[in-house]
C-alpha atoms as a PDB file:
ATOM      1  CA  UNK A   1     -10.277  -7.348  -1.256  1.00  0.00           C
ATOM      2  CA  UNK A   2     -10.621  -3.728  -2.305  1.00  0.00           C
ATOM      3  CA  UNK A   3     -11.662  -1.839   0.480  1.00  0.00           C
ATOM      4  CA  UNK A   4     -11.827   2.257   0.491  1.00  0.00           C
ATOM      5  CA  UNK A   5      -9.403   3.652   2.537  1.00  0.00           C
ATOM      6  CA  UNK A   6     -10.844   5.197   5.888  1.00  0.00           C
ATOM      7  CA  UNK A   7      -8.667   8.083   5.906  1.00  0.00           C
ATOM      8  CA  UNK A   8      -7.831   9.403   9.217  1.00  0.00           C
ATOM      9  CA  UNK A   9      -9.873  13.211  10.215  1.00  0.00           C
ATOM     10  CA  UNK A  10      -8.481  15.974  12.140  1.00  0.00           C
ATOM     11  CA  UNK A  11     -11.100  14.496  14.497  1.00  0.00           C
ATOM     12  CA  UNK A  12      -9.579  11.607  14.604  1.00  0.00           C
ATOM     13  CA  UNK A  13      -5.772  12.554  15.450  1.00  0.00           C
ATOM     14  CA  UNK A  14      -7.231  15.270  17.890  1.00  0.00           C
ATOM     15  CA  UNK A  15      -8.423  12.586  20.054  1.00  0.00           C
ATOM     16  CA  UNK A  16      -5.374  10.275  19.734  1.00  0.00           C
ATOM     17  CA  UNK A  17      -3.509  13.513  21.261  1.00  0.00           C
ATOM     18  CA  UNK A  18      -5.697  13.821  23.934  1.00  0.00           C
ATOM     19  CA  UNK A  19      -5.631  10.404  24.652  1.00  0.00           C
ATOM     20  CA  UNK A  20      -1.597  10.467  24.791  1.00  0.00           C
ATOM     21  CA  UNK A  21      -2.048  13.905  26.943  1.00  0.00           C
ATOM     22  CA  UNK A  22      -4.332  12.656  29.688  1.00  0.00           C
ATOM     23  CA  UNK A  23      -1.658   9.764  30.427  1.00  0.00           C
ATOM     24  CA  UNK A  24       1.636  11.906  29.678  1.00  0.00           C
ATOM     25  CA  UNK A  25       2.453   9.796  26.889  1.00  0.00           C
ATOM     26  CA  UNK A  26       4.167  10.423  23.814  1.00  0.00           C
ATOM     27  CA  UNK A  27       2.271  10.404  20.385  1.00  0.00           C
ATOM     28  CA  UNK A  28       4.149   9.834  17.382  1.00  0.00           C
ATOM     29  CA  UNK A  29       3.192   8.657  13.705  1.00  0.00           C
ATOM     30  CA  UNK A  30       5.912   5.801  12.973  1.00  0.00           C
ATOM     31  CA  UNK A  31       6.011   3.795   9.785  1.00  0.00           C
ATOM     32  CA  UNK A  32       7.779   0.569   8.183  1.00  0.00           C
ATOM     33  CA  UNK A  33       8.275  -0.735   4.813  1.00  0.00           C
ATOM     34  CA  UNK A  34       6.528  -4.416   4.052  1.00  0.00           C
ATOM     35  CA  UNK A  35       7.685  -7.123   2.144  1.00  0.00           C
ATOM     36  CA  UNK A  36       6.196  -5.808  -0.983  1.00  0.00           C
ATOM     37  CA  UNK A  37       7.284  -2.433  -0.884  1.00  0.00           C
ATOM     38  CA  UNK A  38       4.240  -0.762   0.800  1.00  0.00           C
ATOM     39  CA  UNK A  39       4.460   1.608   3.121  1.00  0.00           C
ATOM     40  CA  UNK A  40       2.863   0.642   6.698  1.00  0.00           C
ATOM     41  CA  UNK A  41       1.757   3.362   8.709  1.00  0.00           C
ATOM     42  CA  UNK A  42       0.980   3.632  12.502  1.00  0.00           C
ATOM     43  CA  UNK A  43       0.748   5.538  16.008  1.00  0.00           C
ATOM     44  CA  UNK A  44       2.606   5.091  19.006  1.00  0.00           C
ATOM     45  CA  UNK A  45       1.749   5.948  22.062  1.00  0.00           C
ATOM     46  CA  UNK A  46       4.484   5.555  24.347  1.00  0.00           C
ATOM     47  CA  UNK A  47       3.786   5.364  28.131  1.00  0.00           C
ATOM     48  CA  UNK A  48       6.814   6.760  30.650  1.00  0.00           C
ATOM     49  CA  UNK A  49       7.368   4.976  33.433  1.00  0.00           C
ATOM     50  CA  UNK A  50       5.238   2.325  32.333  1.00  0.00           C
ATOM     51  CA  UNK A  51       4.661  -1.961  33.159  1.00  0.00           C
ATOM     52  CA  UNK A  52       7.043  -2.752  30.168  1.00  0.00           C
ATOM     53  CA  UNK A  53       4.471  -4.032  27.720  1.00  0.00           C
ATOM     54  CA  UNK A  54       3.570  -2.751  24.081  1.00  0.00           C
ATOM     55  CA  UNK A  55       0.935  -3.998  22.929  1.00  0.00           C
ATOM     56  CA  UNK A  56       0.142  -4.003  19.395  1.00  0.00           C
ATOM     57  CA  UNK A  57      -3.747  -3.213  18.484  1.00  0.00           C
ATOM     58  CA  UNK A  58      -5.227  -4.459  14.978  1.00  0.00           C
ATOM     59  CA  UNK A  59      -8.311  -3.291  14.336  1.00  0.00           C
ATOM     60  CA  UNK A  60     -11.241  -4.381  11.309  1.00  0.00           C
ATOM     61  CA  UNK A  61     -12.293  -4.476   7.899  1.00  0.00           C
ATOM     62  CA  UNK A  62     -13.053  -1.085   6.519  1.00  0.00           C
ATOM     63  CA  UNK A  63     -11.618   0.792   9.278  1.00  0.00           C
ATOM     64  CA  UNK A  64      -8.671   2.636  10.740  1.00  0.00           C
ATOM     65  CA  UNK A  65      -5.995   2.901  13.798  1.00  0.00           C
ATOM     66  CA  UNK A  66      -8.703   5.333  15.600  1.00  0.00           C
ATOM     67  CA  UNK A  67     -11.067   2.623  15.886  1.00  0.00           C
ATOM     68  CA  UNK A  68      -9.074   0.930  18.401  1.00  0.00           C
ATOM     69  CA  UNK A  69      -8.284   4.352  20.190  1.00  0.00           C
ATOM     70  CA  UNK A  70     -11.004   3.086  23.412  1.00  0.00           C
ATOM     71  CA  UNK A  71      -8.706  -0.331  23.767  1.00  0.00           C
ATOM     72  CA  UNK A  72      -5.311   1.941  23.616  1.00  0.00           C
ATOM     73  CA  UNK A  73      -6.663   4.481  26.300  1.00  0.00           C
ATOM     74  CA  UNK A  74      -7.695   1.050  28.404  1.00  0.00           C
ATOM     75  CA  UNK A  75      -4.608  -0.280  28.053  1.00  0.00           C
ATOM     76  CA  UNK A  76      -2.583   3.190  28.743  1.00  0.00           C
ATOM     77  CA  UNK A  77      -4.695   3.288  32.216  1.00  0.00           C
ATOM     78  CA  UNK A  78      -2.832   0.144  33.436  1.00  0.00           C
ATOM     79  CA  UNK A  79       0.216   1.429  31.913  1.00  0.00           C
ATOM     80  CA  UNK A  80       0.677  -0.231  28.524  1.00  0.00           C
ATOM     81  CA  UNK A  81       2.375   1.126  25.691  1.00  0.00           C
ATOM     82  CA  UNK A  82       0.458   0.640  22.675  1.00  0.00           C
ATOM     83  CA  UNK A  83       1.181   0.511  19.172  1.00  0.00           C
ATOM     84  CA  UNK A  84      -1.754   1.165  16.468  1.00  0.00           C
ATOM     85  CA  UNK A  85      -0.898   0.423  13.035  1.00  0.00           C
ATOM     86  CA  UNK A  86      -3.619   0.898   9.707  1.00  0.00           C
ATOM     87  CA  UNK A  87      -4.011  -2.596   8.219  1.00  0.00           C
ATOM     88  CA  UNK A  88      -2.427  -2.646   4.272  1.00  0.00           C
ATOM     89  CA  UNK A  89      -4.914  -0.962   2.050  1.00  0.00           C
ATOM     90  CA  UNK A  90      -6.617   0.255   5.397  1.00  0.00           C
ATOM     91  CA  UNK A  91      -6.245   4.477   6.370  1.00  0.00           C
ATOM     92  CA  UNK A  92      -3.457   5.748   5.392  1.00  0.00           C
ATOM     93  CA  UNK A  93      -0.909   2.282   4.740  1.00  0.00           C
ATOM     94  CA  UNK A  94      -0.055   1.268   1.187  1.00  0.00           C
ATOM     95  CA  UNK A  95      -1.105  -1.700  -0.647  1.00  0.00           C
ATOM     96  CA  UNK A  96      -3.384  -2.659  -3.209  1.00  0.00           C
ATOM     97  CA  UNK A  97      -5.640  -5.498  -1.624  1.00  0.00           C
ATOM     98  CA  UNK A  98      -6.545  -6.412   2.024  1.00  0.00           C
ATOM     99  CA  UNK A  99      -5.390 -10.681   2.095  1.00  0.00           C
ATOM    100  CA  UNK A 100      -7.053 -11.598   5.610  1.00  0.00           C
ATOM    101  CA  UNK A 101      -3.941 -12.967   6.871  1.00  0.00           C
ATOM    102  CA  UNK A 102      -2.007 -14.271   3.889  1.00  0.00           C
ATOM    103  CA  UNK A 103       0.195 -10.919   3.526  1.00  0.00           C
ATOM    104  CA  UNK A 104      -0.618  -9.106   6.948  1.00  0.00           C
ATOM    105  CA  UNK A 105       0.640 -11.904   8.864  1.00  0.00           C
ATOM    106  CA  UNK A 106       4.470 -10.923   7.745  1.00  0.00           C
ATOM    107  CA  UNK A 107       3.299  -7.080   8.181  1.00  0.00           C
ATOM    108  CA  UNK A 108       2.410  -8.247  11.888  1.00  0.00           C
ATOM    109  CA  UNK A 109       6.048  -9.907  12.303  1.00  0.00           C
ATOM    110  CA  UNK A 110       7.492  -6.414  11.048  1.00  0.00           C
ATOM    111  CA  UNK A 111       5.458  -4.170  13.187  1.00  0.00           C
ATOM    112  CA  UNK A 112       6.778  -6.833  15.960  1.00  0.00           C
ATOM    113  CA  UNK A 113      10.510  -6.340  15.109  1.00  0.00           C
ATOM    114  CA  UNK A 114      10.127  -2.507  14.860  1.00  0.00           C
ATOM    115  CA  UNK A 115       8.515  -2.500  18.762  1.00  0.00           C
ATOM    116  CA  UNK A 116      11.204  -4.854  19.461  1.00  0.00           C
ATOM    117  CA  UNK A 117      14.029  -2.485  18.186  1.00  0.00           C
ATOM    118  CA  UNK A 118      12.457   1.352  19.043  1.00  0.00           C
ATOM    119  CA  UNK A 119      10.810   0.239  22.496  1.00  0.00           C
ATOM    120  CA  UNK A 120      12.890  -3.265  24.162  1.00  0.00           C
ATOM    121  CA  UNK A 121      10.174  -3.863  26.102  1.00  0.00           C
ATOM    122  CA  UNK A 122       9.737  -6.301  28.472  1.00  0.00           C
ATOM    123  CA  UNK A 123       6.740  -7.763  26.642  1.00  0.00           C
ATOM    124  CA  UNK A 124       5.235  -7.528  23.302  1.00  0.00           C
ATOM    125  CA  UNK A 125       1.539  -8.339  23.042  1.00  0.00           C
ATOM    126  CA  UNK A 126      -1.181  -8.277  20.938  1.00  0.00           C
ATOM    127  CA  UNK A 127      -5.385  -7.406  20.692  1.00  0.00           C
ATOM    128  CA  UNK A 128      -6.916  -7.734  17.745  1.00  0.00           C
ATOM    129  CA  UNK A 129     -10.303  -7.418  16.606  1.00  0.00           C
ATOM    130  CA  UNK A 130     -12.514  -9.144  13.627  1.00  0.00           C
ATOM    131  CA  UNK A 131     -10.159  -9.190  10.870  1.00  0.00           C
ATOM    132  CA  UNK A 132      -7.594  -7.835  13.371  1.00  0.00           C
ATOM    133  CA  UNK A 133      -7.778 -10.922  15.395  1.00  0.00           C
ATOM    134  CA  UNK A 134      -7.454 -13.194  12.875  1.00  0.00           C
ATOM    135  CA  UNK A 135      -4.643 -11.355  11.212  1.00  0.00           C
ATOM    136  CA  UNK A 136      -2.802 -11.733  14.790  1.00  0.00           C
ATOM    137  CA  UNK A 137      -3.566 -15.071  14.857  1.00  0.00           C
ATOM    138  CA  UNK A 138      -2.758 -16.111  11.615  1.00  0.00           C
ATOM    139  CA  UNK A 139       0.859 -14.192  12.424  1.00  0.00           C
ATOM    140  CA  UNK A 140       1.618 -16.501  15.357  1.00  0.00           C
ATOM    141  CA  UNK A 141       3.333 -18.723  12.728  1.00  0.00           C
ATOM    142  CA  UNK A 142       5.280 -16.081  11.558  1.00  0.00           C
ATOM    143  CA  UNK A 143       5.876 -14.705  14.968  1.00  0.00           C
ATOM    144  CA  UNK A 144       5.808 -16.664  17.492  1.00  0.00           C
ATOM    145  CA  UNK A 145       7.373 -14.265  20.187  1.00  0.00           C
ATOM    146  CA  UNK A 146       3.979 -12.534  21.924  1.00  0.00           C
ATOM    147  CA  UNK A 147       3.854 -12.436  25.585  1.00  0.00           C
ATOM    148  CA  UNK A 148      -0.159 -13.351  24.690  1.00  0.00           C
ATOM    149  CA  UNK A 149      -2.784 -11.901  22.616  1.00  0.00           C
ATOM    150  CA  UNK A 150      -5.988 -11.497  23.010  1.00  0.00           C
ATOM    151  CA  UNK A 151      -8.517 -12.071  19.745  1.00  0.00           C
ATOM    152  CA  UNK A 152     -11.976 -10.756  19.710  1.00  0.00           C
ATOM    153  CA  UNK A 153     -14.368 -11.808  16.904  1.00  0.00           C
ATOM    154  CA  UNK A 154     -12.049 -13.739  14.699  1.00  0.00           C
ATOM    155  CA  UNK A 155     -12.957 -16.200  11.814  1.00  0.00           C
ATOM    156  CA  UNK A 156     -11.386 -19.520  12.374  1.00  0.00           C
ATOM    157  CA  UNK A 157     -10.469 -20.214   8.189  1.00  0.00           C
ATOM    158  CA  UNK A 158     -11.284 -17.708   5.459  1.00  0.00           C
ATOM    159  CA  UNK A 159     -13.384 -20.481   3.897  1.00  0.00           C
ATOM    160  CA  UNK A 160     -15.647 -20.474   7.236  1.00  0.00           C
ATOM    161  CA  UNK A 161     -16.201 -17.482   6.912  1.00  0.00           C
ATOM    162  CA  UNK A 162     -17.448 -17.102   3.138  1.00  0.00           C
ATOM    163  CA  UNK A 163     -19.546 -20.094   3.816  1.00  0.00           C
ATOM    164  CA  UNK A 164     -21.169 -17.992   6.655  1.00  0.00           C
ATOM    165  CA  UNK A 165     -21.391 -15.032   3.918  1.00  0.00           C
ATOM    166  CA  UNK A 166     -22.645 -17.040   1.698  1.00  0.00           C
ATOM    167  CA  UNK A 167     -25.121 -18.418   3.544  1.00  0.00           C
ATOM    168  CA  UNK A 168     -26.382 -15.036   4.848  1.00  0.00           C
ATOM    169  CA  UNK A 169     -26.714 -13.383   1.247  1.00  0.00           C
ATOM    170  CA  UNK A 170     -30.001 -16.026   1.162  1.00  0.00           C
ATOM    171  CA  UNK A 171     -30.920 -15.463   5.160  1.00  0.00           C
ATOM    172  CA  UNK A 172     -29.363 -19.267   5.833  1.00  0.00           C
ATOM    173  CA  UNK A 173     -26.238 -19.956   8.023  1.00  0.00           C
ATOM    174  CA  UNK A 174     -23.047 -21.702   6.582  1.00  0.00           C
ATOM    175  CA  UNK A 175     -24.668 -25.064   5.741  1.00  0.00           C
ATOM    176  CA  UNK A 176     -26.056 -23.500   2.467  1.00  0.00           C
ATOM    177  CA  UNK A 177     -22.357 -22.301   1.613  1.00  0.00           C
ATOM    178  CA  UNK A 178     -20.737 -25.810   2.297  1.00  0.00           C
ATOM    179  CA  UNK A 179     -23.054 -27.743  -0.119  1.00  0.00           C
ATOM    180  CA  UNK A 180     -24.746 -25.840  -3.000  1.00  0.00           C
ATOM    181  CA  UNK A 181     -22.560 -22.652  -3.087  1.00  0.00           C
ATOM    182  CA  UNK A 182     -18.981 -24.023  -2.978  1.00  0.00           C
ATOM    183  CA  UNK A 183     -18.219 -24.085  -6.015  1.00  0.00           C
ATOM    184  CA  UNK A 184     -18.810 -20.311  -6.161  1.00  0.00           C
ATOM    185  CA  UNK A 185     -16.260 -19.996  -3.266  1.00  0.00           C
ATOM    186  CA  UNK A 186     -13.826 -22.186  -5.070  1.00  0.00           C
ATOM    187  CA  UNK A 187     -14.394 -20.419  -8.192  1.00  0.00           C
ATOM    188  CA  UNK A 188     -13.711 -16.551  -6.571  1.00  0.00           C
ATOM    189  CA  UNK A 189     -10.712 -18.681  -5.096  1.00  0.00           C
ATOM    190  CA  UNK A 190      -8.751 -19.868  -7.739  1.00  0.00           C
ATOM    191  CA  UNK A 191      -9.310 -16.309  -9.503  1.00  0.00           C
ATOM    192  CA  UNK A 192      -7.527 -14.479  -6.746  1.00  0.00           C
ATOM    193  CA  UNK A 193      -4.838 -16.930  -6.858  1.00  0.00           C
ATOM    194  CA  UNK A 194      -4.454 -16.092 -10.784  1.00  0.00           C
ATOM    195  CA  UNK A 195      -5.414 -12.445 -10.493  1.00  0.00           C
ATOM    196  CA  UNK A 196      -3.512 -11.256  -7.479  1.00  0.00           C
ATOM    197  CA  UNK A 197      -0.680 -14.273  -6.563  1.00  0.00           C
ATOM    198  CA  UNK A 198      -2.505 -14.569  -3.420  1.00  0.00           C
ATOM    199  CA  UNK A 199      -4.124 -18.221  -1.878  1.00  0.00           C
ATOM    200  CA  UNK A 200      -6.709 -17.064   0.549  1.00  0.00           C
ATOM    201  CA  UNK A 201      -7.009 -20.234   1.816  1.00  0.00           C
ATOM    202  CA  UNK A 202      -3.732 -19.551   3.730  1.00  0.00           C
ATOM    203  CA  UNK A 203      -5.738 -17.013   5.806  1.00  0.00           C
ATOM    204  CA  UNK A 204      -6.019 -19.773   8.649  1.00  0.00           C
ATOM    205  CA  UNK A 205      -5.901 -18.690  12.304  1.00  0.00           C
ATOM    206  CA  UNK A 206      -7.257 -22.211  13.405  1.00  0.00           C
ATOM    207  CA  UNK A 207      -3.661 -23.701  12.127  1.00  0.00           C
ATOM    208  CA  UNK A 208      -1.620 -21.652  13.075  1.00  0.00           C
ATOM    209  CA  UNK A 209      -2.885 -20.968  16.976  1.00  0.00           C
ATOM    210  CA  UNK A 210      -2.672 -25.163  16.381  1.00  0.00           C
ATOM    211  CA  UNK A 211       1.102 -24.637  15.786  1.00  0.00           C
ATOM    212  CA  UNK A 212       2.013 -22.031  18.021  1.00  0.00           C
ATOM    213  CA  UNK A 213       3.144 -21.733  22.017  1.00  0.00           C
ATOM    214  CA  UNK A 214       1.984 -17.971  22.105  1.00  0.00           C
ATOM    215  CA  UNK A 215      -1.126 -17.884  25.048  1.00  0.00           C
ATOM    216  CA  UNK A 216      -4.196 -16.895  23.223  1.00  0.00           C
ATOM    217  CA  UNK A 217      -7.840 -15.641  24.786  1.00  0.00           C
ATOM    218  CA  UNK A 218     -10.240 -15.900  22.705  1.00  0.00           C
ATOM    219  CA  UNK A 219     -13.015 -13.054  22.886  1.00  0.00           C
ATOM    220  CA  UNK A 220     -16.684 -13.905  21.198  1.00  0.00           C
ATOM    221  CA  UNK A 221     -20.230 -12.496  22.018  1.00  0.00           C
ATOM    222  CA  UNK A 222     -23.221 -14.854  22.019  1.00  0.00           C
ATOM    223  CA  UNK A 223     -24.863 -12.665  20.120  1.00  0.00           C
ATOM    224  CA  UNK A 224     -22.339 -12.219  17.357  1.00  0.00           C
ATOM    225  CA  UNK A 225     -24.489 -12.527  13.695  1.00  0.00           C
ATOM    226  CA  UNK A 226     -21.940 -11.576  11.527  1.00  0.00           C
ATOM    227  CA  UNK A 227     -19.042 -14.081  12.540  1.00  0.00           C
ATOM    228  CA  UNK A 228     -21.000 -16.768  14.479  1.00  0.00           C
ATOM    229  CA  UNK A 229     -19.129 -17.747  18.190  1.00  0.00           C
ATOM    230  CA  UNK A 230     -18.516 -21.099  16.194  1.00  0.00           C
ATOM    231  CA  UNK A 231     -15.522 -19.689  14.740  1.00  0.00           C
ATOM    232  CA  UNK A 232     -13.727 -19.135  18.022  1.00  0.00           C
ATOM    233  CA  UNK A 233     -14.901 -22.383  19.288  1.00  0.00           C
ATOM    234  CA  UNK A 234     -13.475 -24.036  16.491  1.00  0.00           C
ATOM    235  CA  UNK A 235      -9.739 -22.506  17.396  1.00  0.00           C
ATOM    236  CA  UNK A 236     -10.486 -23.678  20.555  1.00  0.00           C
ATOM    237  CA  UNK A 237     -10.289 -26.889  19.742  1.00  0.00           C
ATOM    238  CA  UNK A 238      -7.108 -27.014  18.219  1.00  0.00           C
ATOM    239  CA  UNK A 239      -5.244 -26.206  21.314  1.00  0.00           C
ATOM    240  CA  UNK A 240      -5.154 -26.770  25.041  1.00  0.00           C
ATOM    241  CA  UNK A 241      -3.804 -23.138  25.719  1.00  0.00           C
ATOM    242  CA  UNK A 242      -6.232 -21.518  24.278  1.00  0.00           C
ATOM    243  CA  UNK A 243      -8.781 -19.614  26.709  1.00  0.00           C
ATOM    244  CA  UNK A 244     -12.544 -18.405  25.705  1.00  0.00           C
ATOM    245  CA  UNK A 245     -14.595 -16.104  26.865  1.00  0.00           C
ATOM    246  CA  UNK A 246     -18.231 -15.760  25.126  1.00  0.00           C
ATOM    247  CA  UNK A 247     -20.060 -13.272  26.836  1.00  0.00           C
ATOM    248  CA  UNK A 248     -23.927 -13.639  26.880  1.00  0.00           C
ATOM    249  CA  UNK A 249     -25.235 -10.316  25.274  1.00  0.00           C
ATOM    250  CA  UNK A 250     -22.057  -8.874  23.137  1.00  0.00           C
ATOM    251  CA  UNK A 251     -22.687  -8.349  19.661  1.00  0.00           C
ATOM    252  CA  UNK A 252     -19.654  -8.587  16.962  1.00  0.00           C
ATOM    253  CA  UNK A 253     -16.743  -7.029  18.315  1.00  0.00           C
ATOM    254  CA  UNK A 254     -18.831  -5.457  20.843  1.00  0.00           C
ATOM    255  CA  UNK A 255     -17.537  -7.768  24.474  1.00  0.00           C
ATOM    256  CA  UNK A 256     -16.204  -4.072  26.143  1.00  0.00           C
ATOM    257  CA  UNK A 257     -19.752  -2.259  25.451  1.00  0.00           C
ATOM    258  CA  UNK A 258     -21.754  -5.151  26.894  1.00  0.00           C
ATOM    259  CA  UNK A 259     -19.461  -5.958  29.427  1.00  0.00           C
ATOM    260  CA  UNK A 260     -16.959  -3.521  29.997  1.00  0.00           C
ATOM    261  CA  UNK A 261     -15.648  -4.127  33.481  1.00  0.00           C
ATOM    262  CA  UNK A 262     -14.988  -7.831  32.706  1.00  0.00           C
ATOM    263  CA  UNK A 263     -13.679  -7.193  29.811  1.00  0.00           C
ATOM    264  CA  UNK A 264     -11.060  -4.949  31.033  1.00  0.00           C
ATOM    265  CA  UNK A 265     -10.476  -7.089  33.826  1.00  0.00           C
ATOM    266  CA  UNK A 266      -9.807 -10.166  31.648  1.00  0.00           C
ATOM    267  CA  UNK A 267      -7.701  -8.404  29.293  1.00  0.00           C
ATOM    268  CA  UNK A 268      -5.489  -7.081  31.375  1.00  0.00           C
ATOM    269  CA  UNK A 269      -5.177  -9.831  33.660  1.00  0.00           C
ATOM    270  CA  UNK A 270      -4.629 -11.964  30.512  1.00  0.00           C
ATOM    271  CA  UNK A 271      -1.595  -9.930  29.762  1.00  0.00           C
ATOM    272  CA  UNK A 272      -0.188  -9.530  33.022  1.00  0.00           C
ATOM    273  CA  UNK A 273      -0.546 -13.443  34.098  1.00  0.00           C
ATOM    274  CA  UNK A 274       1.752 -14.395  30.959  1.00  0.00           C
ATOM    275  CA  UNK A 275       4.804 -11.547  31.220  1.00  0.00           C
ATOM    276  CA  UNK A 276       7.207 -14.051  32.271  1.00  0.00           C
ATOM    277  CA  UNK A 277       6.891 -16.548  28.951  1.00  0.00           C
END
């Protein structure tokens, strides 16, 4: 829950400007206040003449916006408008712990209501990856207004996924978590709740993709070792309208490297094929 901050480099905003300048777009750092008082921070990158969508990108743990600067010039290409916001306690956004979902989910429905506001587009959607696509999916019961997202690499509960942790501290999968360590789970549980106010059992994607209407495509690599595909299977299941894609050879997070030219393909055909919702 306490992450360092990846601050941004002078690297790292040089290439968001020459990103925005090779597709006449307009960079600007924008920034909204969350329910608790921090201070959210992001880049836009607005594209003229555009298709009318924004799409919000969330990217992982222990990074930053310029991680999902290779999605946003993809996107721009096909003439998106993008929006790139630094998770809370993530770059250079305020707050004390990173929730998975419990607190970012209302953070998503702001960033959503600022687009909505500073861009009326025709479409809002959403690409997340790893804790970035579970954050976006966990918001679709706060915010149930996407066009369609698109989740890469997500973890279907919070407690999945610390069984799978759990299990990989001893070189065994989540079995190993779900009998003989849960009470070790339970116990870090019930601290945060104490410590922090916060029930990270909440951070459910699986439920609320369950509840929601928003088209969702599911992203997950074969060879994924640090969240196992089972995750994204497993919100699968809890919905008819959810779509997944599991490509053979991709690695966490890693579906564009492996397969790039299907994976721009889908995504943007994803978006495009719900813009009418």
């Amino acid at each position: 829950m306490h992450l360092p901050h990846l601050r941004l480099t002078a690297e790292e905003r040089d290439r968001a400007g020459a990103v925005a300048e090779k597709y006449h777009a307009d960079l600007r750092d924008v920034e909204i206040t969350a329910n608790d008082g921090a201070v959210l921070r992001a880049w836009s990158i607005r594209e003229h003449g555009g298709n009318g969508h924004v799409v919000l990108l969330l990217h992982g743990q222990g990074d930053n916006r310029a991680d999902m600067l290779g999605q946003a010039e993809m996107l721009l290409r096909h003439g998106f408008s993008v929006l790139m916001p630094d998770a809370r306690a993530h770059g250079e956004s305020g707050g004390a712990i990173t929730t998975y979902g419990v607190l970012e989910a209302d953070d998503v429905r702001r960033w959503f209501e600022w687009i909505e506001k500073s861009e009326s587009p025709r479409c809002i959607d959403g690409l997340g990856e790893s804790m970035g696509a579970a954050e976006l999916l966990r918001s679709l019961d706060a915010e149930r207004g996407f066009c369609a997202v698109v989740a890469e690499s997500p973890f279907a509960t919070f407690r999945e996924a610390a069984y799978d942790r759990l299990g990989q501290e001893f070189g065994r999968g989540p079995r190993l978590g779900r009998t003989i360590l849960w009470p070790a789970f339970d116990t870090g549980l019930a601290y945060v709740r104490v410590r922090y106010g916060v029930n990270l059992a909440e951070a459910d994607p699986a439920r609320a993709v369950a509840r929601s209407t928003v088209p969702v495509m599911l992203i997950h690599g074969l060879a994924d070792t640090n969240l196992p595909a089972r995750h994204s299977e497993m919100i699968r299941a809890t919905s008819p309208r959810v779509a997944l894609w599991e490509p053979k050879a991709a690695e966490h997070c890693g579906a564009s490297a492996a397969e790039p030219v299907e994976y721009e393909r889908r995504v943007i055909e994803w978006f495009e094929e719900h813009e009418g919702r």
